[in-house]
PDB file of N, CA, C and O in Angstrom:
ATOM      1  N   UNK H1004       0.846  -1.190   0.000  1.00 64.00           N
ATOM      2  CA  UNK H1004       0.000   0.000   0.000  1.00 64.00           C
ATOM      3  C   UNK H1004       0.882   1.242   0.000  1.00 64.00           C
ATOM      4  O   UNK H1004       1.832   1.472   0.748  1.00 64.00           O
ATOM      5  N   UNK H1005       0.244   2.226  -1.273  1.00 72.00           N
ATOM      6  CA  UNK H1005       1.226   3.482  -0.860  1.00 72.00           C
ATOM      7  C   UNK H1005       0.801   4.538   0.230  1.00 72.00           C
ATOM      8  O   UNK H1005      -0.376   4.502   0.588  1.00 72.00           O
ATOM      9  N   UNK H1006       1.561   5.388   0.741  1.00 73.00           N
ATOM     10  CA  UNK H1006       1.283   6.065   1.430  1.00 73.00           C
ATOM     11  C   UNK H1006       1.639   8.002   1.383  1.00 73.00           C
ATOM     12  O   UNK H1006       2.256   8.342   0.374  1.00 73.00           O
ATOM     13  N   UNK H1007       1.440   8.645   1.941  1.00 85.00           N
ATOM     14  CA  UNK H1007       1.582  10.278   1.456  1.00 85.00           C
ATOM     15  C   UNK H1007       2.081  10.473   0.177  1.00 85.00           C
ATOM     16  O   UNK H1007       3.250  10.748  -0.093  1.00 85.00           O
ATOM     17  N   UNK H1008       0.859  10.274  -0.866  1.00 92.00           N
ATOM     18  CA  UNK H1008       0.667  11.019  -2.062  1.00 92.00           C
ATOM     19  C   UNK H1008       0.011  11.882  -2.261  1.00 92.00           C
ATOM     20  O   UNK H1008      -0.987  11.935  -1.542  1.00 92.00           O
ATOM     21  N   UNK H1009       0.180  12.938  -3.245  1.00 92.00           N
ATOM     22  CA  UNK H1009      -0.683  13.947  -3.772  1.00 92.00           C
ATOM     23  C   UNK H1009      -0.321  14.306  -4.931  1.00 92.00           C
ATOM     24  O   UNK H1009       0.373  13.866  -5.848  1.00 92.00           O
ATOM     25  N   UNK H1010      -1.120  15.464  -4.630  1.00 95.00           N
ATOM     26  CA  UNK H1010      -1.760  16.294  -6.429  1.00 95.00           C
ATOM     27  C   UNK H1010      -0.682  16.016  -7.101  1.00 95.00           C
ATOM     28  O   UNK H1010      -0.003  15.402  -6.277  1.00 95.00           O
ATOM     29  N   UNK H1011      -0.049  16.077  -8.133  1.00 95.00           N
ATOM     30  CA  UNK H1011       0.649  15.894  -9.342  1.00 95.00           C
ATOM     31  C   UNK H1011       1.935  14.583  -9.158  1.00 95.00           C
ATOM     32  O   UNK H1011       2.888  14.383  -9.910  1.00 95.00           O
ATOM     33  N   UNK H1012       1.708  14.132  -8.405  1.00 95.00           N
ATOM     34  CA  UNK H1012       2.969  12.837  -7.603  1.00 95.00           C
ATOM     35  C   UNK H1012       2.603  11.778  -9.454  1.00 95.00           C
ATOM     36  O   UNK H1012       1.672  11.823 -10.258  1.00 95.00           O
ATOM     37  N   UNK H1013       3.780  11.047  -9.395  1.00 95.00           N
ATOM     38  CA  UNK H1013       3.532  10.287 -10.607  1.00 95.00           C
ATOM     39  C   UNK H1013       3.883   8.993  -9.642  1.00 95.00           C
ATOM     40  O   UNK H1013       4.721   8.798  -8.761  1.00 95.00           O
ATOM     41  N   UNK H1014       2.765   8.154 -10.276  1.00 95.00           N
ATOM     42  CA  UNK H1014       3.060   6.817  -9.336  1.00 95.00           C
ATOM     43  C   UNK H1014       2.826   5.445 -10.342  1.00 95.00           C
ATOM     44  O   UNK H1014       2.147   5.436 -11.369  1.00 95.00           O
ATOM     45  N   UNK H1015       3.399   4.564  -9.896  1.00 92.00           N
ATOM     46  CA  UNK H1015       3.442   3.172 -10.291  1.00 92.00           C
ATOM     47  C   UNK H1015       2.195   2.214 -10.079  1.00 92.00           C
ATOM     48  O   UNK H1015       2.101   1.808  -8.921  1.00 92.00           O
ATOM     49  N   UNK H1016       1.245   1.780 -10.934  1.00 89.00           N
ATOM     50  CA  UNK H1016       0.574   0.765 -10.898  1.00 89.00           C
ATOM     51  C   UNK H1016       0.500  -0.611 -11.052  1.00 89.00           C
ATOM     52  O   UNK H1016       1.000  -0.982 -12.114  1.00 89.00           O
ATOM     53  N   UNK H1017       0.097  -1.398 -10.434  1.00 87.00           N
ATOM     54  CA  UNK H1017      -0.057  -2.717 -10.429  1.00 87.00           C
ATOM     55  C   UNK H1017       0.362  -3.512 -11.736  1.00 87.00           C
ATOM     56  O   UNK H1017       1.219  -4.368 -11.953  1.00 87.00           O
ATOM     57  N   UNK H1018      -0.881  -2.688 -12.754  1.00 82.00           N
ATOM     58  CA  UNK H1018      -0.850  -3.462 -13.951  1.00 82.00           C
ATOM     59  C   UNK H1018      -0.700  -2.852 -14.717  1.00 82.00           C
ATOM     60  O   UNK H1018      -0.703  -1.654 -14.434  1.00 82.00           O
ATOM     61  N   UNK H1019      -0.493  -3.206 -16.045  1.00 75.00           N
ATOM     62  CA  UNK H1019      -0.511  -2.289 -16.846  1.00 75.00           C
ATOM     63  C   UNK H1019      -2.099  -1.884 -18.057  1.00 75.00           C
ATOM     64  O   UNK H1019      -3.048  -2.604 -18.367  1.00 75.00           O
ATOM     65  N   UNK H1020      -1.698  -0.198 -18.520  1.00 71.00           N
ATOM     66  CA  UNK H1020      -3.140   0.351 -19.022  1.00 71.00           C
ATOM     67  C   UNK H1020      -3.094  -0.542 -20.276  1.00 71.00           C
ATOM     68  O   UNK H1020      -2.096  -1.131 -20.691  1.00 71.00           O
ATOM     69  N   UNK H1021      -4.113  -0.549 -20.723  1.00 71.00           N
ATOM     70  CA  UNK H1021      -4.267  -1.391 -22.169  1.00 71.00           C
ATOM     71  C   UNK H1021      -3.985  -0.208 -23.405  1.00 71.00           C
ATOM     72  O   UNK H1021      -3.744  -0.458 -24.586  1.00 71.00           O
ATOM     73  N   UNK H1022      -4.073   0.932 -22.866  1.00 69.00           N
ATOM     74  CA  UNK H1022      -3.405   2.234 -23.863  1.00 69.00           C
ATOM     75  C   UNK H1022      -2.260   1.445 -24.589  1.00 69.00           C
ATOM     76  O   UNK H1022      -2.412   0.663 -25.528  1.00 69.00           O
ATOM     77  N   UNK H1023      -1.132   1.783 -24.002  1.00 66.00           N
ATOM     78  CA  UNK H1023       0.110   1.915 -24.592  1.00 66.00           C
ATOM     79  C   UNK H1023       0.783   1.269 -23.504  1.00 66.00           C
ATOM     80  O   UNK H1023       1.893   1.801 -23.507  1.00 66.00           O
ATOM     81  N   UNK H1024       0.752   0.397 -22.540  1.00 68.00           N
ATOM     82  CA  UNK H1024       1.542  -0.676 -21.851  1.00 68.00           C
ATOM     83  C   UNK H1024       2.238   0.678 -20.762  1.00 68.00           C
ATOM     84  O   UNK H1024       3.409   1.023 -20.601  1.00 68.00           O
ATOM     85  N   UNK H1025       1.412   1.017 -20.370  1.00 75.00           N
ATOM     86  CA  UNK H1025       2.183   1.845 -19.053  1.00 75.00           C
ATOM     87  C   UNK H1025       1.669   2.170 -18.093  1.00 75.00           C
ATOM     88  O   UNK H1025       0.513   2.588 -18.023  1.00 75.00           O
ATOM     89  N   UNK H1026       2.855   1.961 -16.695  1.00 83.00           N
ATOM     90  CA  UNK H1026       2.611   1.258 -15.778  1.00 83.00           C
ATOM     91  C   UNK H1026       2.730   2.949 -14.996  1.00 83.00           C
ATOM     92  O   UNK H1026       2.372   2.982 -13.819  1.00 83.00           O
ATOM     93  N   UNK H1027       3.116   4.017 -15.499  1.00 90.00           N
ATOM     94  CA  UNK H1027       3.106   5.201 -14.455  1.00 90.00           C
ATOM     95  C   UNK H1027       1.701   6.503 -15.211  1.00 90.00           C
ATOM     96  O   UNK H1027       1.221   6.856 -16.288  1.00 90.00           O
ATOM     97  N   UNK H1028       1.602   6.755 -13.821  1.00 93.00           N
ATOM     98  CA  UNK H1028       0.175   7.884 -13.687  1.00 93.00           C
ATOM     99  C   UNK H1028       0.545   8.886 -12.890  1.00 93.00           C
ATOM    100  O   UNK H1028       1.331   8.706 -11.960  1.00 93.00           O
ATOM    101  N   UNK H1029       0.025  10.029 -13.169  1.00 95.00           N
ATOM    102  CA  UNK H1029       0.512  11.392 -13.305  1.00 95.00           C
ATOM    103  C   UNK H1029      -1.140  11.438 -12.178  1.00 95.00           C
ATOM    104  O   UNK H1029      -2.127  11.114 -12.838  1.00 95.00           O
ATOM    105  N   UNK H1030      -1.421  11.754 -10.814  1.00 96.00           N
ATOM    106  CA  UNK H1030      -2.191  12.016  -9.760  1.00 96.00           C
ATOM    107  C   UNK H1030      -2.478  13.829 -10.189  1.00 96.00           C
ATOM    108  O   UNK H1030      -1.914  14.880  -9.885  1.00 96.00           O
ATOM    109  N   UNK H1031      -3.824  13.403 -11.155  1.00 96.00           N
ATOM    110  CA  UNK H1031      -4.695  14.782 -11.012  1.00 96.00           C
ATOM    111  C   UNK H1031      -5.660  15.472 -10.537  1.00 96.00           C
ATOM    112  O   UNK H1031      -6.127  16.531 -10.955  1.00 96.00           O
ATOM    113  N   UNK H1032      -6.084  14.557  -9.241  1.00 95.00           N
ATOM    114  CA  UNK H1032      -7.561  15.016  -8.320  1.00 95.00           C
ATOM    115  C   UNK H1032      -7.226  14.192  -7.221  1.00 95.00           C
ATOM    116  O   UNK H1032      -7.206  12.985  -7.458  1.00 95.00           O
ATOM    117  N   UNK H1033      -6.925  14.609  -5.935  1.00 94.00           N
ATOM    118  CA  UNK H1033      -7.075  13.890  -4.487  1.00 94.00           C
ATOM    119  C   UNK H1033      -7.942  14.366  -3.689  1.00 94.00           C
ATOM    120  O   UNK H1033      -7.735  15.502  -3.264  1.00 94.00           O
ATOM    121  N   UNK H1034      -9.175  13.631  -3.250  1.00 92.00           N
ATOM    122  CA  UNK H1034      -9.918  13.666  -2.403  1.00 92.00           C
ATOM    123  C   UNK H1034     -11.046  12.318  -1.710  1.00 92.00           C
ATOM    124  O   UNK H1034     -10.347  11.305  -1.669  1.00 92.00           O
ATOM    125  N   UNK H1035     -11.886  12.125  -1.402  1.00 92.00           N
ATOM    126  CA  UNK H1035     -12.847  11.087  -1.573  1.00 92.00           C
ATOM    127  C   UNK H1035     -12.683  10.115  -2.892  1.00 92.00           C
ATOM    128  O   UNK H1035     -13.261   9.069  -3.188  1.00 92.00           O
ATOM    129  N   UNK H1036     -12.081  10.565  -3.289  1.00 96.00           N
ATOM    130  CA  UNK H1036     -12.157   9.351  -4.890  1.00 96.00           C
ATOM    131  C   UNK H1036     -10.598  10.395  -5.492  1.00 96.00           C
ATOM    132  O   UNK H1036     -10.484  11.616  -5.386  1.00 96.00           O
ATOM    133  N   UNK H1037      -9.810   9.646  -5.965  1.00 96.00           N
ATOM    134  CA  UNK H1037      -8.236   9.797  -6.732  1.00 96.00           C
ATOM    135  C   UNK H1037      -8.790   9.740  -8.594  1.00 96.00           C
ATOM    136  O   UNK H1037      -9.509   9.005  -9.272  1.00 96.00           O
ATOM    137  N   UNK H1038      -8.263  10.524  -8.739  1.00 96.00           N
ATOM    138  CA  UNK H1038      -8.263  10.920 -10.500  1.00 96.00           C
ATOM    139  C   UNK H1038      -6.452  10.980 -10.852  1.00 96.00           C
ATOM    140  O   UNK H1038      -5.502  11.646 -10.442  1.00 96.00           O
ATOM    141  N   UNK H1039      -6.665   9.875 -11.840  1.00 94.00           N
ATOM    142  CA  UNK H1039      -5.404   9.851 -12.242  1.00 94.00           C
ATOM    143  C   UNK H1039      -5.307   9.758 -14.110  1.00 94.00           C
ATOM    144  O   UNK H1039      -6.283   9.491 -14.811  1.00 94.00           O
ATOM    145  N   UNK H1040      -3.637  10.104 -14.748  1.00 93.00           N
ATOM    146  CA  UNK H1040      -3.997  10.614 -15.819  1.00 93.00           C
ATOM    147  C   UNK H1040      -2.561   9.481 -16.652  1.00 93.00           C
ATOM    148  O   UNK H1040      -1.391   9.553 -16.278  1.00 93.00           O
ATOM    149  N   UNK H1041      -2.925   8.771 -17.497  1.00 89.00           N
ATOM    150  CA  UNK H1041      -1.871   7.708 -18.478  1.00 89.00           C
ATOM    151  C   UNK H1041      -0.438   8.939 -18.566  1.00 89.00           C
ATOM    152  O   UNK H1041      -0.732  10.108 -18.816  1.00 89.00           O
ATOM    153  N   UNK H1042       0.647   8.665 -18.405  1.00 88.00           N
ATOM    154  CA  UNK H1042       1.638   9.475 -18.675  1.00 88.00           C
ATOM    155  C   UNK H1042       1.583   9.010 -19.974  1.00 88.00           C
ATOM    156  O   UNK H1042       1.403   9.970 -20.723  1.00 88.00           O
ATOM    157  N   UNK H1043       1.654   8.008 -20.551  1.00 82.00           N
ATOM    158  CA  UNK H1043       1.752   7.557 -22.222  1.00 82.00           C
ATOM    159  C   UNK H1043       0.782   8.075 -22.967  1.00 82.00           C
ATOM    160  O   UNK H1043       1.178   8.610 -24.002  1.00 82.00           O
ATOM    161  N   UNK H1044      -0.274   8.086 -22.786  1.00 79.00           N
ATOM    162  CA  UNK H1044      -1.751   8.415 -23.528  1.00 79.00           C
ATOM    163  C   UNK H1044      -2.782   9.481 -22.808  1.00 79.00           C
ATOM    164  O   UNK H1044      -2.594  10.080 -21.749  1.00 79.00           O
ATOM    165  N   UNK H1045      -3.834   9.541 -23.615  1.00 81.00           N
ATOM    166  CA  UNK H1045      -4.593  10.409 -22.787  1.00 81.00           C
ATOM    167  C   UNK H1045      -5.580   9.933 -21.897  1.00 81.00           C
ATOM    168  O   UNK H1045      -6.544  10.697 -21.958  1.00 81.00           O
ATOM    169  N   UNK H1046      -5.791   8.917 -21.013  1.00 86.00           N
ATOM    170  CA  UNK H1046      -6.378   7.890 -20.672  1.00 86.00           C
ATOM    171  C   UNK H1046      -6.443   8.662 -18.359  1.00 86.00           C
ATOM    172  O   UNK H1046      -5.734   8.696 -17.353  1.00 86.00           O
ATOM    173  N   UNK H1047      -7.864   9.079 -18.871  1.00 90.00           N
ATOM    174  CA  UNK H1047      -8.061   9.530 -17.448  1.00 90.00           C
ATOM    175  C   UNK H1047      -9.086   8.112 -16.651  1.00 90.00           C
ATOM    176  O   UNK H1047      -9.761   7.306 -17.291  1.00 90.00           O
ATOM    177  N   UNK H1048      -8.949   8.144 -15.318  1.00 91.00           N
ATOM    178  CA  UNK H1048      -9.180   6.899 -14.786  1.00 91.00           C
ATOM    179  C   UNK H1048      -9.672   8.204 -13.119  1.00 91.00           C
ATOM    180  O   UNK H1048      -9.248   9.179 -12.498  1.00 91.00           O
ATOM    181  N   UNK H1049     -10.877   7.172 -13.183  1.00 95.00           N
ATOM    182  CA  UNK H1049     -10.771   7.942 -11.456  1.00 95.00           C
ATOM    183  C   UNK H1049     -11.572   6.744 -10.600  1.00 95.00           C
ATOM    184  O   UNK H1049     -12.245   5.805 -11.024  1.00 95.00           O
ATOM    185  N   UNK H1050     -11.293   7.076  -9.461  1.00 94.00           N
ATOM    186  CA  UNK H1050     -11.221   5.545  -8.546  1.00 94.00           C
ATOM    187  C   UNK H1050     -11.628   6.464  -7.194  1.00 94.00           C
ATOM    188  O   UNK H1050     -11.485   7.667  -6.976  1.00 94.00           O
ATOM    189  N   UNK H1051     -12.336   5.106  -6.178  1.00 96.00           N
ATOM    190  CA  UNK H1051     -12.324   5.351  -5.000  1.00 96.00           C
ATOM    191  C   UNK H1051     -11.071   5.000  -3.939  1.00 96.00           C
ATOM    192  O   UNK H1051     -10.700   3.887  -3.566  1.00 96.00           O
ATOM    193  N   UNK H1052     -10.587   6.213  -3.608  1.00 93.00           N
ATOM    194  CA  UNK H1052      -9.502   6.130  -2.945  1.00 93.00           C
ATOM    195  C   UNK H1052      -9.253   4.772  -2.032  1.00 93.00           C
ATOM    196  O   UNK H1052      -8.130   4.657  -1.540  1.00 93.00           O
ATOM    197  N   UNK H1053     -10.095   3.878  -1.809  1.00 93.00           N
ATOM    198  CA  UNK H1053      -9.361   2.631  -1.390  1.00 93.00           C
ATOM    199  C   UNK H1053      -8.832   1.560  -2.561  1.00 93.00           C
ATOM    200  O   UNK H1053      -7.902   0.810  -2.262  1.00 93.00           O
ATOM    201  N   UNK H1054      -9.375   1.497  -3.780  1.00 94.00           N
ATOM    202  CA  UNK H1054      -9.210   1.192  -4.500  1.00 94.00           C
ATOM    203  C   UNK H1054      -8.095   1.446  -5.214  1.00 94.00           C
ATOM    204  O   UNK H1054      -7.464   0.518  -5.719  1.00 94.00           O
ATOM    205  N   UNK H1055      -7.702   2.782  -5.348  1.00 94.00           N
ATOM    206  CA  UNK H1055      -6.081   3.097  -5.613  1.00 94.00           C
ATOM    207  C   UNK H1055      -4.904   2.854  -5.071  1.00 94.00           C
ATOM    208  O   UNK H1055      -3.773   2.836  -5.557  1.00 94.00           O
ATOM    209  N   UNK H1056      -5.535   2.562  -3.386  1.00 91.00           N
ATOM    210  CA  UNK H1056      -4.389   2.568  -2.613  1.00 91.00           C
ATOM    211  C   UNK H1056      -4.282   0.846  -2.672  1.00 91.00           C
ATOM    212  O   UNK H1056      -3.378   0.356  -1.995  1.00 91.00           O
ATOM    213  N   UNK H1057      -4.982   0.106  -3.291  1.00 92.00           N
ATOM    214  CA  UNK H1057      -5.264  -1.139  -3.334  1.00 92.00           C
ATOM    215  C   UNK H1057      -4.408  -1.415  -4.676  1.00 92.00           C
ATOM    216  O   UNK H1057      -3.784  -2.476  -4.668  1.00 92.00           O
ATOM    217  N   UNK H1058      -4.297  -0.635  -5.786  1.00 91.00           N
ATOM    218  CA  UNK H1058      -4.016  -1.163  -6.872  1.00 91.00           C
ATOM    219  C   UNK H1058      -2.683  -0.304  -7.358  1.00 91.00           C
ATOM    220  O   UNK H1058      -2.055  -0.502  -8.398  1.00 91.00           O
ATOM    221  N   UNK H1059      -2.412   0.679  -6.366  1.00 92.00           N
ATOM    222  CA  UNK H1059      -1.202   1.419  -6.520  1.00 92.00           C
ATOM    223  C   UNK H1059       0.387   0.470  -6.053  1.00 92.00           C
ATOM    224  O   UNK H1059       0.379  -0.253  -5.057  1.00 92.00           O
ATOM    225  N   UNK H1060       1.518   0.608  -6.837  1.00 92.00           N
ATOM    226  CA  UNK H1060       2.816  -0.099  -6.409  1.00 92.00           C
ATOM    227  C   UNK H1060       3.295   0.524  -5.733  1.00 92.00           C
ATOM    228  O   UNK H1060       3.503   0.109  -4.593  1.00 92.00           O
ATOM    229  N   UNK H1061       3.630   1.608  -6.061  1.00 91.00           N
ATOM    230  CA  UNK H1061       4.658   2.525  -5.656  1.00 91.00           C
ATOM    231  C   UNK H1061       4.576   3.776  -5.986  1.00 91.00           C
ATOM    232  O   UNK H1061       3.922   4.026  -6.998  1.00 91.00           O
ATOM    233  N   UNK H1062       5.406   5.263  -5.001  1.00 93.00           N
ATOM    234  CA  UNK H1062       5.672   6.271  -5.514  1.00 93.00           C
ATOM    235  C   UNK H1062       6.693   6.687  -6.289  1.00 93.00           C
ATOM    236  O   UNK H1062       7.813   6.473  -5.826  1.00 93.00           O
ATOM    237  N   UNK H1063       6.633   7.169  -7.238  1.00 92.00           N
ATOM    238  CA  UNK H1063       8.105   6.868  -8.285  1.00 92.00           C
ATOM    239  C   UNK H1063       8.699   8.439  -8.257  1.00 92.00           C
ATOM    240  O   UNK H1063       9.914   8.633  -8.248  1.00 92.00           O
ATOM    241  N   UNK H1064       7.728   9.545  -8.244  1.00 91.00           N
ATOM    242  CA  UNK H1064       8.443  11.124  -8.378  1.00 91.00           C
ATOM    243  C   UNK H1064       7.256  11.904  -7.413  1.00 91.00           C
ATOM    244  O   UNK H1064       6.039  11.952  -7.589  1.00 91.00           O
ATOM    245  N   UNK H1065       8.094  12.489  -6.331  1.00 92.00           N
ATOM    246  CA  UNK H1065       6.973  13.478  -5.550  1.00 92.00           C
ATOM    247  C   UNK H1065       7.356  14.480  -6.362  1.00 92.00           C
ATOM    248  O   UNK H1065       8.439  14.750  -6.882  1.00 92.00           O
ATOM    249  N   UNK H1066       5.651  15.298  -6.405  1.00 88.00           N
ATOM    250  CA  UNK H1066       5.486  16.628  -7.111  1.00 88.00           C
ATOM    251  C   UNK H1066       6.238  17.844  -6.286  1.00 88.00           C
ATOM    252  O   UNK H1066       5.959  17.675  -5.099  1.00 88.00           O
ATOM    253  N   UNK H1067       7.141  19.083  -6.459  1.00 83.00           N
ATOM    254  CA  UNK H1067       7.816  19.683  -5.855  1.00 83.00           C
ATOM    255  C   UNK H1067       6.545  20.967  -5.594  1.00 83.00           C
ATOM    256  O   UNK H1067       5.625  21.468  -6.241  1.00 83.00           O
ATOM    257  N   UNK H1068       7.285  21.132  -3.970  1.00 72.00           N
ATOM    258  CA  UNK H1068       6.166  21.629  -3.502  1.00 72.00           C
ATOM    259  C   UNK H1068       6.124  23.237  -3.479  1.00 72.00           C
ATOM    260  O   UNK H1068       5.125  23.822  -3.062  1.00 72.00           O
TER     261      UNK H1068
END
């Protein structure tokens, strides 16, 4: 499970998108439900925040603050 992410953090997923085979997402909405955005494609995805934290790997780049 990941832990202290936010707004623009690019993070690692489980699996990969059926876009273009990529496994990192660019975090564009944190609140009650996580909106996240394909770094490869244009492929927006939004989820209930247990569900992300369920299907998220890892944090790969914190957004500078």
């Amino acid at each position: 499970m990941i832990e202290n992410y936010g707004l623009n953090d690019i993070v690692q997923m489980k699996k990969d998108h059926p876009c273009r085979k990529s496994h990192y997402w660019l975090i564009i909405r944190v609140g009650a439900d996580i909106k996240i955005k394909c770094l490869d494609g244009d492929a927006v995805v939004m989820m209930e925040r247990h569900d992300f934290e369920r299907k998220c790997k890892k944090l790969i780049e914190k957004a500078a603050e």
